[in-house]
CSV table of C-alpha atoms and ligand atoms in Angstrom, one decimal:
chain,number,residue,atom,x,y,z
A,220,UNK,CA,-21.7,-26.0,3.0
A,221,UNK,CA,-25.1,-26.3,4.3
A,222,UNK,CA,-24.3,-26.5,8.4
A,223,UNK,CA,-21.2,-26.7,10.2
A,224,UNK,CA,-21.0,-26.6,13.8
A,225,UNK,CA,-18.3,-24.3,15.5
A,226,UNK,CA,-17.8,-26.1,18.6
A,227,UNK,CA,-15.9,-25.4,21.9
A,228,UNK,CA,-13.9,-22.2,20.4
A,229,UNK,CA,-13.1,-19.2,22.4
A,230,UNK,CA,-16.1,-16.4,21.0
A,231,UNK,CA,-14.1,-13.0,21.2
A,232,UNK,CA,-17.2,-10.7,19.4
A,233,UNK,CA,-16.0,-7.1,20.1
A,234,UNK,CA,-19.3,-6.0,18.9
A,235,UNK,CA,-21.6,-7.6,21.4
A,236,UNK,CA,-18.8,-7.6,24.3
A,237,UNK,CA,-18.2,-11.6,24.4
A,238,UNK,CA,-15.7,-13.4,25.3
A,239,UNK,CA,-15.9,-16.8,26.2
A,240,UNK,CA,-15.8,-20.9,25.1
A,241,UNK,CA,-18.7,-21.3,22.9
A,242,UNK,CA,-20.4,-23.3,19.9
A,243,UNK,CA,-21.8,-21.8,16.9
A,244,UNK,CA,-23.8,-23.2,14.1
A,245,UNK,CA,-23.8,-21.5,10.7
A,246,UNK,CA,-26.8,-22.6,8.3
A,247,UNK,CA,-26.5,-21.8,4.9
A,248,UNK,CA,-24.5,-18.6,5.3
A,249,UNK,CA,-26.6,-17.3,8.2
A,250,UNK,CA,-25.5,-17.7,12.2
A,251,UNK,CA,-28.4,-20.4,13.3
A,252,UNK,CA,-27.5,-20.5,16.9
A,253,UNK,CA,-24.7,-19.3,19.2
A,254,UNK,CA,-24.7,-21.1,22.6
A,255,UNK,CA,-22.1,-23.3,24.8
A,256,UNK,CA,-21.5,-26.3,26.8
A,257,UNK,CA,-22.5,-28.7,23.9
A,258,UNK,CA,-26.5,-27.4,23.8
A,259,UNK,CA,-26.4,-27.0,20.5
A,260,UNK,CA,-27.9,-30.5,19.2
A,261,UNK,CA,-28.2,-31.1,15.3
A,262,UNK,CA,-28.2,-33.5,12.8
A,263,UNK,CA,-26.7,-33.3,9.6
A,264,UNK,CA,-23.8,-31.0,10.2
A,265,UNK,CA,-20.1,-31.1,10.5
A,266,UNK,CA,-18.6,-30.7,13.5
A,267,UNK,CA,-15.6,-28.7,14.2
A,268,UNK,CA,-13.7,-29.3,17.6
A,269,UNK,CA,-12.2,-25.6,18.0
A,270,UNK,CA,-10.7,-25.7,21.5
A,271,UNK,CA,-7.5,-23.2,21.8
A,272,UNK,CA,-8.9,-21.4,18.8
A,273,UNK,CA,-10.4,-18.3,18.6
A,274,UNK,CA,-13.8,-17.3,17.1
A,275,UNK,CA,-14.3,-13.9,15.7
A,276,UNK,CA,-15.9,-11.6,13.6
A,277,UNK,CA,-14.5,-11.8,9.5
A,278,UNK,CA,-11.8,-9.2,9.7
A,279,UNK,CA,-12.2,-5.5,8.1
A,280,UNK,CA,-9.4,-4.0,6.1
A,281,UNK,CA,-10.4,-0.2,5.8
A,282,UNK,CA,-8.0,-0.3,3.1
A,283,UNK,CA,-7.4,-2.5,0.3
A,284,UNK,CA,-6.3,-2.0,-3.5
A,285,UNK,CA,-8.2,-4.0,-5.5
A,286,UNK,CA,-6.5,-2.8,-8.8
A,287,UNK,CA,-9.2,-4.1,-11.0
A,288,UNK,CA,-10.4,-2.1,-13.1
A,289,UNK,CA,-7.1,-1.2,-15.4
A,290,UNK,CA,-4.4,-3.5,-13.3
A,291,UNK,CA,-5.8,-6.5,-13.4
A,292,UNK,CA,-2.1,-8.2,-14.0
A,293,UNK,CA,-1.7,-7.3,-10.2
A,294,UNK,CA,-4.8,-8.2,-9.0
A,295,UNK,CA,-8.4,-8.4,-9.5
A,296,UNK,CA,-11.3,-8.3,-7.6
A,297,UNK,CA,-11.7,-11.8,-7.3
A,298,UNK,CA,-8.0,-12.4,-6.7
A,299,UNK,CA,-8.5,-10.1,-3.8
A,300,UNK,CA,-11.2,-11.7,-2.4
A,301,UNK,CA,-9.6,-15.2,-2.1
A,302,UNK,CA,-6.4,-13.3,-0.6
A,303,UNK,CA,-8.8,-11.6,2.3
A,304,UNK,CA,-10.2,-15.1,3.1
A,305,UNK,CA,-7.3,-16.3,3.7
A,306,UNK,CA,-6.4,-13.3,5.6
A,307,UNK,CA,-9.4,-13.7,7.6
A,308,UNK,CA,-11.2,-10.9,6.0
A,309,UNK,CA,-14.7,-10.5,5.3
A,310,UNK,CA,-15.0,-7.0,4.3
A,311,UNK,CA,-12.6,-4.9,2.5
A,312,UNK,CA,-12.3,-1.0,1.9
A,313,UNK,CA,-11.1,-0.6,-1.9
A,314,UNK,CA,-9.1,1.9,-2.4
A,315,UNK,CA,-9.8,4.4,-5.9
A,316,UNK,CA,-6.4,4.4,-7.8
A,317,UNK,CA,-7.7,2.0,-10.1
A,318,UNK,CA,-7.7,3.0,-14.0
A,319,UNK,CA,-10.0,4.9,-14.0
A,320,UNK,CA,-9.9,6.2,-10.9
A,321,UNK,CA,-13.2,5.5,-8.6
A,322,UNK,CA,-14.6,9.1,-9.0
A,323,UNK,CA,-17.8,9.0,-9.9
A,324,UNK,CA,-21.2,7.2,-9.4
A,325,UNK,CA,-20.6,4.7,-12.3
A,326,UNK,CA,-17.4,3.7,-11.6
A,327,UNK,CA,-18.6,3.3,-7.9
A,328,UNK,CA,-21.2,0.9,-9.2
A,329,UNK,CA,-19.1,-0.7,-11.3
A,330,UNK,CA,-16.9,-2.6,-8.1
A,331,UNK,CA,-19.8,-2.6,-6.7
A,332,UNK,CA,-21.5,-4.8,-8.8
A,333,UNK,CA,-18.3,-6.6,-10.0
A,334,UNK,CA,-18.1,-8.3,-6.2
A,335,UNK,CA,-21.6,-9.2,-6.2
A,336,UNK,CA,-22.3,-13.1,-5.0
A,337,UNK,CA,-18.2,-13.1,-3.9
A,338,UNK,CA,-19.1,-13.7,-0.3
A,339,UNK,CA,-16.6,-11.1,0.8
A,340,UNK,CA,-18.2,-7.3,1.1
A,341,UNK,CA,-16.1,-4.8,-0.9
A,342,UNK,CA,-17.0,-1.4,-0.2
A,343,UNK,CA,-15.8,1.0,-2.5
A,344,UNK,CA,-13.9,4.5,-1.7
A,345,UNK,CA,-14.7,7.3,-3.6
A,346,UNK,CA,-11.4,9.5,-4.8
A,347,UNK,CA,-11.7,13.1,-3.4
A,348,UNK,CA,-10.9,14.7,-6.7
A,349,UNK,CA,-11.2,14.4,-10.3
A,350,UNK,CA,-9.1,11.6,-11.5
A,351,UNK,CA,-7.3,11.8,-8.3
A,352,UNK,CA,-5.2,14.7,-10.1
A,353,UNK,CA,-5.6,16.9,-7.0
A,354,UNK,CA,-7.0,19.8,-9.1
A,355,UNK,CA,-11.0,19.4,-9.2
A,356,UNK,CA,-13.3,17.8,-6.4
A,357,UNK,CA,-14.5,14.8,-7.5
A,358,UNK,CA,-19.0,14.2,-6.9
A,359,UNK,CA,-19.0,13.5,-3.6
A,360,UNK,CA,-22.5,13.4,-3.1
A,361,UNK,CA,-23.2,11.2,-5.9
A,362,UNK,CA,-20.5,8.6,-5.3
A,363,UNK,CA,-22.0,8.3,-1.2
A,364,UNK,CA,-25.5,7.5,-2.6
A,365,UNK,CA,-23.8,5.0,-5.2
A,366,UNK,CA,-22.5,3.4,-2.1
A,367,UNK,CA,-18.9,5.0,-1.6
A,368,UNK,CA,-18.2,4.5,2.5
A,369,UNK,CA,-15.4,7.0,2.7
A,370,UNK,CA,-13.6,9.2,0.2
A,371,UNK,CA,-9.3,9.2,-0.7
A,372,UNK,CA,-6.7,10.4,-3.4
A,373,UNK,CA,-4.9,7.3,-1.7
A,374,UNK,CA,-1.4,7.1,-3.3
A,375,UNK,CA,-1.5,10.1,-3.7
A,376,UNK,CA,-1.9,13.4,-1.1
A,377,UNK,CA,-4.5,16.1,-1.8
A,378,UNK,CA,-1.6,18.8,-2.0
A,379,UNK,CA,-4.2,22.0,-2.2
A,380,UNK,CA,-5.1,22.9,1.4
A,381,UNK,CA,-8.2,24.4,-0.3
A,382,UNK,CA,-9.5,21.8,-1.8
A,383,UNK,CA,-9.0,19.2,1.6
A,384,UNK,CA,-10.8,22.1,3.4
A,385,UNK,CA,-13.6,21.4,0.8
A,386,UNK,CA,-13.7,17.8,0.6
A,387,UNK,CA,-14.4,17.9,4.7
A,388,UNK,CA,-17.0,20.2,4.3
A,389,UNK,CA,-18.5,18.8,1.5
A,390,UNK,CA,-18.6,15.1,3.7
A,391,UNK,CA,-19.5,16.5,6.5
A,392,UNK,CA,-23.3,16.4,6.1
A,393,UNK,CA,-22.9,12.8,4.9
A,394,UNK,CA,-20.6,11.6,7.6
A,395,UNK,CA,-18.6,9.9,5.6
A,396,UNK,CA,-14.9,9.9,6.6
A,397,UNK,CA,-12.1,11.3,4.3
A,398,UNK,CA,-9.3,9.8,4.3
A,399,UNK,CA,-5.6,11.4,4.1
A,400,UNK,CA,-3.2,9.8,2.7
A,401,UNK,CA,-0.9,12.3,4.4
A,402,UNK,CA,2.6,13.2,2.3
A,403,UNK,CA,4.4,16.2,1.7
A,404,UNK,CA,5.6,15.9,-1.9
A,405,UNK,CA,8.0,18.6,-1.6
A,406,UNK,CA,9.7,16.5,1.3
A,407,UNK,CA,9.1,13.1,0.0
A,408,UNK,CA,9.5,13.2,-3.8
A,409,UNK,CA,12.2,11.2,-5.1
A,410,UNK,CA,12.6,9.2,-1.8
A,411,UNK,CA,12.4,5.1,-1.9
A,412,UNK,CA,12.9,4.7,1.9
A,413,UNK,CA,13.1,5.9,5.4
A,414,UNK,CA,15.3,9.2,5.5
A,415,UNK,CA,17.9,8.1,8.5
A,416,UNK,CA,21.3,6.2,9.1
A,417,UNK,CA,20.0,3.4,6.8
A,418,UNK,CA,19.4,4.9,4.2
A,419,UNK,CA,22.5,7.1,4.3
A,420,UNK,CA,24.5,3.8,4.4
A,421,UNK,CA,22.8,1.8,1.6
A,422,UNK,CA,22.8,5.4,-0.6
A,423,UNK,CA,19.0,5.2,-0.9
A,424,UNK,CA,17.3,8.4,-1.5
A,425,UNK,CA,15.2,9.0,1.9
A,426,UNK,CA,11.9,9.9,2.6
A,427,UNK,CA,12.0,12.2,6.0
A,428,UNK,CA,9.2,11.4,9.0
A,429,UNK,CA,8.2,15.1,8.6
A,430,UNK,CA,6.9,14.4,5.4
A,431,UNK,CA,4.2,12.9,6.7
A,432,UNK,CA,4.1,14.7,9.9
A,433,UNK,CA,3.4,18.4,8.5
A,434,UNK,CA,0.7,16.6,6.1
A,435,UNK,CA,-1.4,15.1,9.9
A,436,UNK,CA,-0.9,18.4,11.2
A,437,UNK,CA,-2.3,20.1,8.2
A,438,UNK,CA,-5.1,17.7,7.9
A,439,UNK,CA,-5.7,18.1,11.6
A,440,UNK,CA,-5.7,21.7,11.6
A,441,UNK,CA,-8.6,21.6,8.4
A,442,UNK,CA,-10.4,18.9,10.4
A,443,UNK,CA,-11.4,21.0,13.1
A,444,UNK,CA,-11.9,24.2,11.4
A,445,UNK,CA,-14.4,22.5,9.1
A,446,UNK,CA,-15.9,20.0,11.7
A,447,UNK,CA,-15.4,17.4,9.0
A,448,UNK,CA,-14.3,13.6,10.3
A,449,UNK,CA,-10.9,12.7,9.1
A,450,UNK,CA,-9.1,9.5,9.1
A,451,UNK,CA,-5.3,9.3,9.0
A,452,UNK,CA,-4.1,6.1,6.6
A,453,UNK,CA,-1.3,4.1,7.2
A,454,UNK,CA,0.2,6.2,10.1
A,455,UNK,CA,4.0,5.5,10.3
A,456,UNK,CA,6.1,8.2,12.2
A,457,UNK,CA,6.2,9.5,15.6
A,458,UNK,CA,5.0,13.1,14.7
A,459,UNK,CA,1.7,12.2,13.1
A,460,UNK,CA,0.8,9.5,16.6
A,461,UNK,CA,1.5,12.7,18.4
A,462,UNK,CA,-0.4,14.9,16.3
A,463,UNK,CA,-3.2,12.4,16.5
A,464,UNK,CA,-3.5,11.7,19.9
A,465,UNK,CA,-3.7,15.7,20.7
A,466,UNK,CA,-6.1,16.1,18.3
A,467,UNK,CA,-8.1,13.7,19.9
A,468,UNK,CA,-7.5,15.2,23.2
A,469,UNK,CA,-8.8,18.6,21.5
A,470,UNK,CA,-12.1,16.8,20.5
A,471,UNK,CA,-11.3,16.4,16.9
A,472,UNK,CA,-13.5,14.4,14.8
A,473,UNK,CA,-10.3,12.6,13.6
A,474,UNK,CA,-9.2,8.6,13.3
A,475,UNK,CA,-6.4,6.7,12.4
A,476,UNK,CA,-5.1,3.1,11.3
A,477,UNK,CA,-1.3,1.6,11.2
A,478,UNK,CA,-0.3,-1.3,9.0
A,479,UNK,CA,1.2,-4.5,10.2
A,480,UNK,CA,4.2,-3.7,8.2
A,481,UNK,CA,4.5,-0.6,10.2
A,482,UNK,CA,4.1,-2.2,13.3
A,483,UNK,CA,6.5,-5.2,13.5
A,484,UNK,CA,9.4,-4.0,10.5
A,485,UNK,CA,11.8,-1.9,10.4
A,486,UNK,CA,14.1,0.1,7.8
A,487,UNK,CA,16.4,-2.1,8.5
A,488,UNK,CA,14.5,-4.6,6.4
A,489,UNK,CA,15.7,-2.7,3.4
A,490,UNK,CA,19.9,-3.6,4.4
A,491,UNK,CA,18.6,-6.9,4.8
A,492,UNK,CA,19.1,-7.1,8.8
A,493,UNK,CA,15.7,-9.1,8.8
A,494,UNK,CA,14.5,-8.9,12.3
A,495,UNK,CA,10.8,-10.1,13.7
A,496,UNK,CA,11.7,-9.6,17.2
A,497,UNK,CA,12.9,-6.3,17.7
A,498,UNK,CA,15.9,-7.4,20.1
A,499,UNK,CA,17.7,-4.8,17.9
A,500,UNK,CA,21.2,-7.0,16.9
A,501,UNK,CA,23.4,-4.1,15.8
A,502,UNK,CA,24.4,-5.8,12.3
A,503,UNK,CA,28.0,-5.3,10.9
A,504,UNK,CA,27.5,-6.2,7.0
A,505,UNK,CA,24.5,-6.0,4.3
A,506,UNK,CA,22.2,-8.9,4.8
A,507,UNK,CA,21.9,-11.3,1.7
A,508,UNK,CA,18.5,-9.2,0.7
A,509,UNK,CA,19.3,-5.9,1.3
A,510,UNK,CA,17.9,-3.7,-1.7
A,511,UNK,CA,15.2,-6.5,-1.9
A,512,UNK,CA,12.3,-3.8,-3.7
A,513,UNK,CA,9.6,-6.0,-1.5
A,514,UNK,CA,10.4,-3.7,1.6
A,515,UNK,CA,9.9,-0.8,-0.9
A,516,UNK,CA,6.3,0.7,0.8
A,517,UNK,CA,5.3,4.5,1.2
A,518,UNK,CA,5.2,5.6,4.0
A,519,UNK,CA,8.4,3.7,4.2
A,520,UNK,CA,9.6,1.2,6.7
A,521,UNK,CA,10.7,3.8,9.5
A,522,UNK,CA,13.3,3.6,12.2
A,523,UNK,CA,12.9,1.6,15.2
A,524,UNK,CA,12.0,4.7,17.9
A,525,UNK,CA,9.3,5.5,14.9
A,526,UNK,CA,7.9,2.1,14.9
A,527,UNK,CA,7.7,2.1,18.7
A,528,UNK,CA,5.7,5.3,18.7
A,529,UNK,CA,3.2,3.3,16.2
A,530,UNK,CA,2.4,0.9,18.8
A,531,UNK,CA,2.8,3.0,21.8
A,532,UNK,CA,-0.5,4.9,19.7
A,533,UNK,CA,-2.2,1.5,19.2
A,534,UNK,CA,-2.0,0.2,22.9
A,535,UNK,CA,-3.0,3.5,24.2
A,536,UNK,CA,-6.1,4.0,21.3
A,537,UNK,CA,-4.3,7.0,19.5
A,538,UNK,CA,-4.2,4.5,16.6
A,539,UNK,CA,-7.7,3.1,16.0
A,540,UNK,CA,-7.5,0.1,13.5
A,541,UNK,CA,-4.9,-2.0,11.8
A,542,UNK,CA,-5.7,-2.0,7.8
A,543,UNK,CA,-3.3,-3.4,5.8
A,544,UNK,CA,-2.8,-1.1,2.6
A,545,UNK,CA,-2.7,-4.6,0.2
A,546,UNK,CA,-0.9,-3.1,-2.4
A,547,UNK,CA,-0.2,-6.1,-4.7
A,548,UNK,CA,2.4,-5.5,-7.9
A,549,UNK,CA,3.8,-8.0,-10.3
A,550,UNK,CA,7.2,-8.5,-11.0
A,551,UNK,CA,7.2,-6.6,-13.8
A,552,UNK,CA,6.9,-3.5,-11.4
A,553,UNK,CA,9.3,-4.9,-8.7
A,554,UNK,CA,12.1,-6.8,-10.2
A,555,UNK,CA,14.3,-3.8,-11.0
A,556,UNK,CA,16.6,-1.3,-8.9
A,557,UNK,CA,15.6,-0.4,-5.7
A,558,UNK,CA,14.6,3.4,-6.8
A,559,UNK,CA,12.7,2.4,-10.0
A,560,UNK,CA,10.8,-0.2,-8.0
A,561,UNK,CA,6.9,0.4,-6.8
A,562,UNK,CA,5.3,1.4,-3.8
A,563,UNK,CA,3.6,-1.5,-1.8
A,564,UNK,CA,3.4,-5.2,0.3
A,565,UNK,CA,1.0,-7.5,-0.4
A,566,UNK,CA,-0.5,-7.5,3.2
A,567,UNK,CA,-4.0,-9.3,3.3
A,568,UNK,CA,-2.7,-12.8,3.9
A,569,UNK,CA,0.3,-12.1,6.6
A,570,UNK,CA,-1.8,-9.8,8.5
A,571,UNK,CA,-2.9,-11.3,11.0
A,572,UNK,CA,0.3,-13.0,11.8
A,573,UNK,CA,2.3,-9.4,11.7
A,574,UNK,CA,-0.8,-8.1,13.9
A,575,UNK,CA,-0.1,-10.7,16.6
A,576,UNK,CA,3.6,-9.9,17.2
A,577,UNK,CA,1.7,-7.1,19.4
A,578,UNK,CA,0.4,-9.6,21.6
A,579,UNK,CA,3.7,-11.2,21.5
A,580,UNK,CA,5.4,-8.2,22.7
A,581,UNK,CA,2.3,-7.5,25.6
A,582,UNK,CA,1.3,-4.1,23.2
A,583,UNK,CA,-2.4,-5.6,22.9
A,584,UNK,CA,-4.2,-8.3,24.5
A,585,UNK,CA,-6.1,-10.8,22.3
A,586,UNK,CA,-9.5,-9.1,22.7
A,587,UNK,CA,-8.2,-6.0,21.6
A,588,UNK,CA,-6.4,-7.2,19.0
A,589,UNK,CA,-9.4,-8.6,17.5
A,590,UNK,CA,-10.8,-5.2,18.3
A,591,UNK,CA,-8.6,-3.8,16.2
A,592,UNK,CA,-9.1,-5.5,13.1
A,593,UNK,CA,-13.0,-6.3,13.4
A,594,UNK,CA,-14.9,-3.8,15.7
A,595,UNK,CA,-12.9,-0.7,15.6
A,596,UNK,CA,-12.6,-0.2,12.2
A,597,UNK,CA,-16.0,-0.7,11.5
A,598,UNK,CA,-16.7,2.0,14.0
A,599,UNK,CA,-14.1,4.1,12.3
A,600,UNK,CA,-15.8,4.1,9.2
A,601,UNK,CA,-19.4,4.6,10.8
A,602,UNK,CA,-19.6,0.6,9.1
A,603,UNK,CA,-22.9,-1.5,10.3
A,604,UNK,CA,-21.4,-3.9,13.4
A,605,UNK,CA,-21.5,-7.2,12.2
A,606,UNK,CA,-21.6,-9.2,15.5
A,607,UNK,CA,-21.4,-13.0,16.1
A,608,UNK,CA,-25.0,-13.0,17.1
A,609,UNK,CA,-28.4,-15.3,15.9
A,610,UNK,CA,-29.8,-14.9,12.6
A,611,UNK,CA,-26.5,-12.4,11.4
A,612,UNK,CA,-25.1,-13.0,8.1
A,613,UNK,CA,-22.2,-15.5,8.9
A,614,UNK,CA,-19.1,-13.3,8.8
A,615,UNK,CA,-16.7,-15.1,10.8
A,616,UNK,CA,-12.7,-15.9,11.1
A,617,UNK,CA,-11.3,-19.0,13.4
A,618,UNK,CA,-7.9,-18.5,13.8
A,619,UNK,CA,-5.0,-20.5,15.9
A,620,UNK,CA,-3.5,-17.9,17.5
A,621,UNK,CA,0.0,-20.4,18.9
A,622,UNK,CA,0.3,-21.6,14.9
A,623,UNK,CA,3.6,-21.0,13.5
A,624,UNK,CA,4.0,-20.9,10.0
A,625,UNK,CA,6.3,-20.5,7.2
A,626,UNK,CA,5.5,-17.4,4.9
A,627,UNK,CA,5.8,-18.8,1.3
A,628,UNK,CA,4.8,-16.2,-1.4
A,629,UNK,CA,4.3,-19.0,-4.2
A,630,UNK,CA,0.9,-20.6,-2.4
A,631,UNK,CA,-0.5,-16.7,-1.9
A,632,UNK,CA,-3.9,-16.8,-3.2
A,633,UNK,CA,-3.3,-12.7,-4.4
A,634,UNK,CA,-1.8,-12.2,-7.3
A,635,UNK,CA,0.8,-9.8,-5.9
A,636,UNK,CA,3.1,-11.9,-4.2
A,637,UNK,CA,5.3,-8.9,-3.1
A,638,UNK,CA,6.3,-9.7,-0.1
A,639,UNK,CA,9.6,-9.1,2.7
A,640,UNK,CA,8.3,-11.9,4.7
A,641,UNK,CA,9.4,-15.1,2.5
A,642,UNK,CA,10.8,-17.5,4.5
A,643,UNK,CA,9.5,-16.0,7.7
A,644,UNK,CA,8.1,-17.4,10.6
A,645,UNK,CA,4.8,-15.7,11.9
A,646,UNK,CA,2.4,-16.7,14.7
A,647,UNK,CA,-0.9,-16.8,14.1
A,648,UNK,CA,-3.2,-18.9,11.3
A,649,UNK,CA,-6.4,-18.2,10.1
A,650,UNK,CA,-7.6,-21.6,9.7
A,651,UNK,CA,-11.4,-20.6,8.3
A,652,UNK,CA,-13.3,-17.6,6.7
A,653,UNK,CA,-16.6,-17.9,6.5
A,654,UNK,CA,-18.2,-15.0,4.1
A,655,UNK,CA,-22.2,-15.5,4.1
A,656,UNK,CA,-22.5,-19.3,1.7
A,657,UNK,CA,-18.8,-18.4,1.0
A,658,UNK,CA,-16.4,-20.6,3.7
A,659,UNK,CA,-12.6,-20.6,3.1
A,660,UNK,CA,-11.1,-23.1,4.6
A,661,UNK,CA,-7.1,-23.3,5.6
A,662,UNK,CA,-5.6,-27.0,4.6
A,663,UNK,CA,-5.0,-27.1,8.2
A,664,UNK,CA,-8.0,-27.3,9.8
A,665,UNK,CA,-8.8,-30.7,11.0
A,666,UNK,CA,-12.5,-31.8,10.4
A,667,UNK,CA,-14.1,-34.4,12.6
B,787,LIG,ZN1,-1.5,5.7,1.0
């Protein structure tokens, strides 16, 4: 690509506060000009007629497993990367439970280097501890100067209250955010799903919603005796939005992010009572994919009055960002019983169109949608703004936001294709990513 002519889209740019019909030229990877009304005049490059689409910022996923190094039958970082273009993304947050684990300053490098000249920015997460064994604090300081942007035992929950209490005072001075993923093993361990009348019906071990509750309180309660910012992952019950939002209230230094998975699906996924638009049919029998290990995800699918809460917390900014915890698995790892099978969906490339059944359902407007998945986690991460604005690195997502289409795990660019939405119907199709010189560009879109 050397120019290419965005014209007559609808600019939403959280990070300079536009919204508005506009044309924008991107010159070898660079935003030449941003203006409107066709005064944008230039030879030489292709045109795209955008009206009814939507022009945005790349998309920034706070929270992405990469799995390279060690799993790189799941994924690897360049898998990843074609899966968050077609996502929409343009910078990801990669998560440290690789093999190793991303606790120190050379393995921090390491991804670092690895998605050089990919187009897409991977930041990398540094873990908290030592091999993310929960036991040891990991080199905080030396992993933040390597480039780490935040610090997690993701997968895993730093069980020692003493050693969270140090990781928040350690960050503190560097401002980086640490981020809980919040799980009371006692409560949880052994569980494969939501612990309520679904699972007691399909005789699924459950996970209770106070497992992840007492774990935000906790958290909480460290956050503000320490001062140190804390950010909540994958929020999924109504006790932790609650817990949040007060803490916010309190003056807590504390943010928060929910999954699309979270916010449009239900346990009921897992009896196979499939159900995008929450009209709540009370089924009678097991739907042909019930036990289907794709709806198998920790925090679990929760209960409908759970999954309300969630987005009660996003429309009224409890809930910060939408990441979308891309956990891609093989088969190998899901095409067992539904207890043996592993934790995870692969989210990057349905994210957008799970995301947009809140506008759907009047939860978020477009803007703020947008906000959600561009501006406000970049914010939550103290991440440099990356607006739609002249002589910026082109970082930017055109997406059809009345697009229907049919969710077919076989054409997924990742290599995890673990997915409960085959066969589904979203709306909502990112149509081109453009990553610096790297554009992605949907079949799709129409050139003239
Ligand atoms: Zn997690």
């Amino acid at each position: 690509m050397a120019r290419v002519l965005l014209r007559n889209g609808r600019l939403i740019c959280p990070f300079t506060g536009v919204d508005r019909t506009a044309d924008v030229l991107v010159e070898d990877g660079r935003i030449a000009a941003v203006g409107h009304g066709g005064g944008i005049v230039t030879e030489n490059a292709e045109v795209l007629d955008l009206a009814g689409k939507i022009i945005s910022p790349g998309f920034v996923d706070l929270h992405t497993h990469l799995r390279e190094p060690g799993e790189e039958h799941k994924e690897t970082i360049a898998t990843a990367v074609e899966a968050a273009l077609a996502g929409g993304f343009t910078t990801v947050c990669a998560m440290p439970n690789t093999q190793p684990a991303l606790d120190s300053r050379i393995t921090i490098e390491t991804v670092a280097r690895r998605s050089e000249g990919l187009g897409v920015r991977v930041l990398p997460i540094g873990a908290i501890t030592v091999g993310r064994r929960g036991e040891q604090l990991a080199p905080l300081g030396s992993m933040a100067a390597a480039g780490a942007v935040a610090f997690s035992d993701d997968g895993s929950p730093v069980s020692d209250a003493g050693l969270m209490r140090r990781a928040l005072e350690y960050s503190r001075p560097m401002g980086l955010p640490i981020v809980t993923h919040a799980e009371e093993l006692a409560l949880s361990a052994g569980g494969s799903m939501h612990e309520g009348a679904v699972s007691a019906r399909l005789g699924v071990r459950g996970i209770p919603a106070a497992a992840e509750e007492v774990m935000v309180r906790r958290d909480v309660a460290l956050a503000e005796m320490t001062g140190g910012r804390l950010h909540v992952a994958h929020v999924s019950t109504v006790g932790a939005v609650d817990a949040i939002r007060e803490a916010k209230r309190r003056g807590v230094a504390v943010t928060a992010e929910a999954t699309p998975h979270h916010l449009a699906l239900t346990d009921e996924w897992v009896a196979g009572w499939e159900d995008l638009d929450g009209d709540g049919r009370p089924p009678t029998a097991l739907g042909e994919r019930a036990y289907d290990t794709s709806t198998k995800v920790n925090p679990p699918l929760r209960s409908r009055d759970h999954v309300e809460a969630v987005i009660e917390g996003v429309r009224d900014g409890t809930i910060d960002a939408i990441a979308t915890d891309h956990a891609p698995h093989s088969p190998l790892e899901k095409e067992c019983e539904y207890g043996c099978g592993a934790f995870g969906i692969s989210g990057l490339e349905t994210a957008l169109g799970l995301a947009m059944t809140l506008v759907g359902r009047g939860a978020a407007t477009l803007p703020r949608l947008v906000a959600l998945l561009t501006s406000e986690p970049a914010r939550a991460f103290g991440l440099p703004p990356q607006g739609v604005r002249e002589g910026a690195r082109a970082e930017l997502v055109v997406f059809d936001p009345e697009r229907e289409w049919v969710v077919d795990p076989s054409r997924m660019a990742s290599r995890g294709r673990n997915t409960p939405l085959d066969g589904h119907r979203l709306r909502g199709r990112v149509l081109l990513t453009i990553a610096g010189e790297r554009v992605w560009r949907s079949p799709e879109l129409e050139a003239r």
